Tab-separated table of C-alpha atoms in Angstrom:
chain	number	residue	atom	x	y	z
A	942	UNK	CA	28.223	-5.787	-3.763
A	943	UNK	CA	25.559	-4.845	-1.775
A	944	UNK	CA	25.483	-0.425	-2.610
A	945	UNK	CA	23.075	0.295	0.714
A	946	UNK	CA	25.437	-1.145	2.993
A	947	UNK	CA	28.862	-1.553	1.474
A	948	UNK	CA	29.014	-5.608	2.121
A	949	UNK	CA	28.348	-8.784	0.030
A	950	UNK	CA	25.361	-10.291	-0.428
A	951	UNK	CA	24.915	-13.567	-0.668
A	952	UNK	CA	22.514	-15.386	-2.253
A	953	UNK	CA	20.950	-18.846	-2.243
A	954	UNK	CA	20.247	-21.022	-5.275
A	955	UNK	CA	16.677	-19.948	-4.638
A	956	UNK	CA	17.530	-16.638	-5.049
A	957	UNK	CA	19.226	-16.943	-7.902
A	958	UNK	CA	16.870	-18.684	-10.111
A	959	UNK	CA	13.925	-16.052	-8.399
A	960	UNK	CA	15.651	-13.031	-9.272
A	961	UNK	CA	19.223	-14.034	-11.591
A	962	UNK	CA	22.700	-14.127	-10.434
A	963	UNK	CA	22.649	-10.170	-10.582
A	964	UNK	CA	19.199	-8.917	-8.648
A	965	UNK	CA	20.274	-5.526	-8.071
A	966	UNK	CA	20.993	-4.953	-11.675
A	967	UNK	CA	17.427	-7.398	-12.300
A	968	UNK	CA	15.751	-4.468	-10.515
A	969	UNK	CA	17.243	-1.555	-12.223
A	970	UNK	CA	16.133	-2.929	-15.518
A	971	UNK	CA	13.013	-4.011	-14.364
A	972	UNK	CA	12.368	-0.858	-12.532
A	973	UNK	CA	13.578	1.559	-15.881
A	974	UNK	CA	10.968	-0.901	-17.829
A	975	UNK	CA	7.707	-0.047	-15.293
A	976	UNK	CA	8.932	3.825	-15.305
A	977	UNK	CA	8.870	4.189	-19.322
A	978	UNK	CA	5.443	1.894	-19.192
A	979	UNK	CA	3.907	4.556	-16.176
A	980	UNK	CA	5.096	7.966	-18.017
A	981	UNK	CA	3.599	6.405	-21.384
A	982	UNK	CA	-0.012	5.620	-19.718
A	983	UNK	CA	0.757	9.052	-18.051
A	984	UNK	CA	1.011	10.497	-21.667
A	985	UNK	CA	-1.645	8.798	-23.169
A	986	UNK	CA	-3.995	9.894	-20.314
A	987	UNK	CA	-2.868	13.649	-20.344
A	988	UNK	CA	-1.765	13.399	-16.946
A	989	UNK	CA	1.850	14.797	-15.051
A	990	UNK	CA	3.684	11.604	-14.244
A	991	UNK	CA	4.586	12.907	-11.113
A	992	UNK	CA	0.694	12.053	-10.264
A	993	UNK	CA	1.334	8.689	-10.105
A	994	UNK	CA	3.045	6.746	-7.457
A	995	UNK	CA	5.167	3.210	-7.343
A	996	UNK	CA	4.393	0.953	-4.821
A	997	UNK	CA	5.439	-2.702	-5.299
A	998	UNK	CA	4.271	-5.433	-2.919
A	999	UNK	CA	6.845	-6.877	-1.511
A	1000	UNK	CA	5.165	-10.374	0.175
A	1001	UNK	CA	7.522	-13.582	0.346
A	1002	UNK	CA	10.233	-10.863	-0.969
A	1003	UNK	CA	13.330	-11.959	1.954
A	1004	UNK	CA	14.866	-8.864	3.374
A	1005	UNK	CA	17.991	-9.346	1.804
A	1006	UNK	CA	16.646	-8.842	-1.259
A	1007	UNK	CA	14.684	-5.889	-0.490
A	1008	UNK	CA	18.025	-4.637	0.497
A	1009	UNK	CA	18.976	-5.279	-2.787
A	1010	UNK	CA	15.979	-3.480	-4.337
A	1011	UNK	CA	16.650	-0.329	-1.763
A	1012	UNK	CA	20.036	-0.041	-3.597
A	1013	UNK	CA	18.649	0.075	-7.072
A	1014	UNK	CA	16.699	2.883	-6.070
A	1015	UNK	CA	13.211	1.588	-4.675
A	1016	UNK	CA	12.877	2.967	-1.243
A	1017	UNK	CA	9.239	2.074	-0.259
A	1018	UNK	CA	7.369	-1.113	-0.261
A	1019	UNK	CA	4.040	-2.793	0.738
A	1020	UNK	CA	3.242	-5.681	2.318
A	1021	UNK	CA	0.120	-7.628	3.430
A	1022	UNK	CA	0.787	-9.467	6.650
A	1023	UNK	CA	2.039	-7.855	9.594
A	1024	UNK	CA	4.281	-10.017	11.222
A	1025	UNK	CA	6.140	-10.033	7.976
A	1026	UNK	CA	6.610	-6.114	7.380
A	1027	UNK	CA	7.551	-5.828	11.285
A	1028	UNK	CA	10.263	-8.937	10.742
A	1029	UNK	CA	11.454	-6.894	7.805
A	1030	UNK	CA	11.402	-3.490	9.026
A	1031	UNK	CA	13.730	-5.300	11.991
A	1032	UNK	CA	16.112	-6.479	9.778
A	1033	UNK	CA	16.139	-3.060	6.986
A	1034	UNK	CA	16.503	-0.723	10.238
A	1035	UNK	CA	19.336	1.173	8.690
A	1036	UNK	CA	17.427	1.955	5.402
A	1037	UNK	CA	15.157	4.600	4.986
A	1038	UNK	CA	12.092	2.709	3.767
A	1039	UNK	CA	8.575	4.172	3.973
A	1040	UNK	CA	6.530	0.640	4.715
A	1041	UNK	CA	3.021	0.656	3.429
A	1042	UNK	CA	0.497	-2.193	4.823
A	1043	UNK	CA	-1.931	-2.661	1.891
A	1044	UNK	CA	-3.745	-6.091	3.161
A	1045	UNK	CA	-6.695	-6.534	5.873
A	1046	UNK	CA	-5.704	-5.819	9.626
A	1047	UNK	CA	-6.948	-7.423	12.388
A	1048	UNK	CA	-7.958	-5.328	15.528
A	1049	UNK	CA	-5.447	-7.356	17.286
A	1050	UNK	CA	-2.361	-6.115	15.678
A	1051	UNK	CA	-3.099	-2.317	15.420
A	1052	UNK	CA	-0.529	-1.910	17.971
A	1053	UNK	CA	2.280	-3.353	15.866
A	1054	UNK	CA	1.553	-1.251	12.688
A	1055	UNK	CA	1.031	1.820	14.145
A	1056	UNK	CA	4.838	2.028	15.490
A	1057	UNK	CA	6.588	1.740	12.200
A	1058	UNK	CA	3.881	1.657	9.323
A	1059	UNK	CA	3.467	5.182	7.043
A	1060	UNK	CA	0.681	4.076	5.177
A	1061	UNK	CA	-2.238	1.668	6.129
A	1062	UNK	CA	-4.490	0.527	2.097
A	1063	UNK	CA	-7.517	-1.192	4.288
A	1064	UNK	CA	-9.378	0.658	6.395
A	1065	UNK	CA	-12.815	-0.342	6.552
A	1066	UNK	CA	-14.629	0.445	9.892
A	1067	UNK	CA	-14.878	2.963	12.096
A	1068	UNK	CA	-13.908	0.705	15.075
A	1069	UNK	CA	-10.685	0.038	13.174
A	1070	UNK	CA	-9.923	3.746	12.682
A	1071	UNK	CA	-10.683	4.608	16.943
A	1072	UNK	CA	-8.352	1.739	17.468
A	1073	UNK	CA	-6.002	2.840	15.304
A	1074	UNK	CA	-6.523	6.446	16.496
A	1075	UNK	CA	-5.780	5.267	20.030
A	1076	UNK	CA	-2.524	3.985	19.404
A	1077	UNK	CA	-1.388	6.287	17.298
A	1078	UNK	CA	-1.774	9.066	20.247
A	1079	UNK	CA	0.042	6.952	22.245
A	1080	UNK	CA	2.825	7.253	19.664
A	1081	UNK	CA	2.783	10.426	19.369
A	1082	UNK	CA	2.110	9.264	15.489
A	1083	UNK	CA	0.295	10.052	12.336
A	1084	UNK	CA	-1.073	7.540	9.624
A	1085	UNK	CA	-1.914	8.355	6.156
A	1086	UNK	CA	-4.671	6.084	5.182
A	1087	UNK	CA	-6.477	5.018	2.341
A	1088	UNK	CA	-10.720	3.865	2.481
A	1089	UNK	CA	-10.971	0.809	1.429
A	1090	UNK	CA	-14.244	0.060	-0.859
A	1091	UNK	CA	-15.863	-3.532	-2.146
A	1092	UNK	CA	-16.262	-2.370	-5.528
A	1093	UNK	CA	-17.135	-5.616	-7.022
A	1094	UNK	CA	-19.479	-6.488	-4.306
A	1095	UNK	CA	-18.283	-9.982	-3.671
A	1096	UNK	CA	-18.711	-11.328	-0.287
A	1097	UNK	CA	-15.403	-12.494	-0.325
A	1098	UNK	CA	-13.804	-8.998	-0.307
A	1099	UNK	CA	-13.657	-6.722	3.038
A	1100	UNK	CA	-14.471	-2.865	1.979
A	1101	UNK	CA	-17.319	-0.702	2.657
A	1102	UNK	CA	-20.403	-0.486	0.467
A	1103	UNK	CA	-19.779	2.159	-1.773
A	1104	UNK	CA	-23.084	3.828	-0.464
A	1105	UNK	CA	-21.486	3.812	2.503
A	1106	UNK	CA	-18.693	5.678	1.830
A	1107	UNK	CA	-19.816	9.268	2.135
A	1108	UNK	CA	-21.071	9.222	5.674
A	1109	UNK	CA	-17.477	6.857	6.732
A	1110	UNK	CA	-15.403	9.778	4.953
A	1111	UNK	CA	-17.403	12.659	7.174
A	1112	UNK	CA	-17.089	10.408	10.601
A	1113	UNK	CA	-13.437	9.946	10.064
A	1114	UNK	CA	-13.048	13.627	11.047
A	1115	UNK	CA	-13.294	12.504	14.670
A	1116	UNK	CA	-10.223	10.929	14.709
A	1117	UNK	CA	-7.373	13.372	14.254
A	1118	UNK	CA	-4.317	10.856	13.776
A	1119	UNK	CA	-5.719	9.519	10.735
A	1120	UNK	CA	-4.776	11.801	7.445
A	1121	UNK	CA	-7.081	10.210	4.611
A	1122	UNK	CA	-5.179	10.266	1.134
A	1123	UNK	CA	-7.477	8.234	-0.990
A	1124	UNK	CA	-9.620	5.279	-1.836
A	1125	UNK	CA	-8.860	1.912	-2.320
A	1126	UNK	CA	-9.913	-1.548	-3.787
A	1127	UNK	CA	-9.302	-5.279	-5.102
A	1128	UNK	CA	-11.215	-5.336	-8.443
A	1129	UNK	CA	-13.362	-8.285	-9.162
A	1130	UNK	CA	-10.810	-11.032	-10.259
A	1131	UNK	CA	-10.403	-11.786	-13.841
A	1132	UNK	CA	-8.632	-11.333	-17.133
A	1133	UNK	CA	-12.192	-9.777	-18.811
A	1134	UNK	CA	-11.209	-6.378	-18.686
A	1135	UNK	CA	-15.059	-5.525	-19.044
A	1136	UNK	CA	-15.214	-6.591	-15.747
A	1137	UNK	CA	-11.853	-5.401	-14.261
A	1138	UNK	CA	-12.553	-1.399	-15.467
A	1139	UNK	CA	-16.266	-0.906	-14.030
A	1140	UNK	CA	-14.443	-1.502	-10.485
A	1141	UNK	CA	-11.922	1.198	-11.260
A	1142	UNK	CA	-14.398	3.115	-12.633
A	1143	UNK	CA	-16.529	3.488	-9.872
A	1144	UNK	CA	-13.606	3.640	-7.049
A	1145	UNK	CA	-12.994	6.905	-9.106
A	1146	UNK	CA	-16.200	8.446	-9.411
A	1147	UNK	CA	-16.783	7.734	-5.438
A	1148	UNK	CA	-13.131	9.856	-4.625
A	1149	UNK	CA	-14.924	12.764	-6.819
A	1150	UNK	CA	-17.514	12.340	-4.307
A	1151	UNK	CA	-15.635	12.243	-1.061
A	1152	UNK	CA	-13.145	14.976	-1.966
A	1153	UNK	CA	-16.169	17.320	-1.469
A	1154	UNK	CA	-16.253	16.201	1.862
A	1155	UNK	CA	-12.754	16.019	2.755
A	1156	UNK	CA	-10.226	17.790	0.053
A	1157	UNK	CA	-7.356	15.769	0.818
A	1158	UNK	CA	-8.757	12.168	-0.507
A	1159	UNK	CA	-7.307	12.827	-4.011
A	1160	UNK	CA	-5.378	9.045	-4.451
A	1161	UNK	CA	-6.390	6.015	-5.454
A	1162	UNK	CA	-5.134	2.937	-4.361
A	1163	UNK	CA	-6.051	0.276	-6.881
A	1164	UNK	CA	-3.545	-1.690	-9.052
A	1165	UNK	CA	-3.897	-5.563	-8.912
A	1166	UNK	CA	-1.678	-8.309	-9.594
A	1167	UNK	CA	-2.461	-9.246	-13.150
């Protein structure tokens, strides 16, 4: 039984060997599992648990699952690719999900996020944030976003030079849609933690530094898939 809507659900073989014959109760466990693992790290680190915010990514994820998920009590998810959030967001239009785009945008779908997204995990250039800025007046719309920075400096990542950060955080006052809530970044690759934390590290000590410029850039944005 489906709880968010009332109806059966039916699943595919596929879905059953993805997420077991039961997925709803799959995510409750799972999801009571991540919550004792995040107030632990919260304990460890001194820090209010309420300081610290779920997100999961939700790419390849059908909708009919996420309906699932919705029902077990998680009521916001990312995604990377456009077209796939938008194809989602069509078919979850009864459910009050906050959608999240955490991957790269090109200029050429601005228009499609800013009519349903909440959050936007990538911005990286100023002509990205007056297109964005655009549409979002035309939507009569706001759009918490988050800075994204190439911590690892690998040409393979988009982000802004961490030197570059300051001046982007001070020019982003010119566009009033945008509310800036944080930094984010894609940590160098690997299982060598050595390498992993210095990214962190550093996304951290550069939101010290912009929240003297703007006080409301207090999140980070940073967990990876490993």
């Amino acid at each position: 039984m489906d709880l968010a809507t009332g109806t059966e659900a039916t699943l595919s073989d596929a879905d059953i060997e993805r997420f077991g014959p039961d997925p709803q109760g799959t995510f409750r466990t799972n999801l009571a599992a991540v919550e004792q693992r995040i107030a632990a790290a919260c304990a460890r680190a001194g820090r209010d648990r309420a300081s610290v915010r779920l997100l999961p990514i939700t790419k390849t994820v059908p909708a009919h699952i996420l309906r699932l998920a919705y029902a077990a009590g998680i009521h916001a998810f990312g995604e990377n690719k456009i077209q796939e959030a938008a194809a989602k967001r069509e078919s979850l239009a009864d459910l009050a999900i906050d959608w999240s785009i955490v991957g790269h945008l090109q200029t050429n779908k601005v228009k499609h996020l800013t009519r349903f997204a909440r959050e936007f995990h990538a911005l990286d250039s100023l002509r990205l944030a007056g297109l964005l800025n655009t549409r979002l007046e035309q939507e009569g719309r706001d759009l918490d976003v988050y800075v994204q920075v190439n911590t690892s400096s690998e040409e393979s990542k988009y982000g802004l030079e961490p030197n570059a950060l300051l001046p982007f955080i001070r020019e982003l006052q010119h566009f009033p849609r945008l509310k800036p809530r944080g930094l984010m970044t894609l940590a160098v690759f690997s299982t060598d933690m050595a390498k992993v934390r210095p990214c962190f590290a550093l996304l951290r000590r550069l939101r010290d530094e912009a929240m003297t410029i703007d006080p409301a850039v207090t999140e980070l944005s940073m967990g990876m898939s490993g």
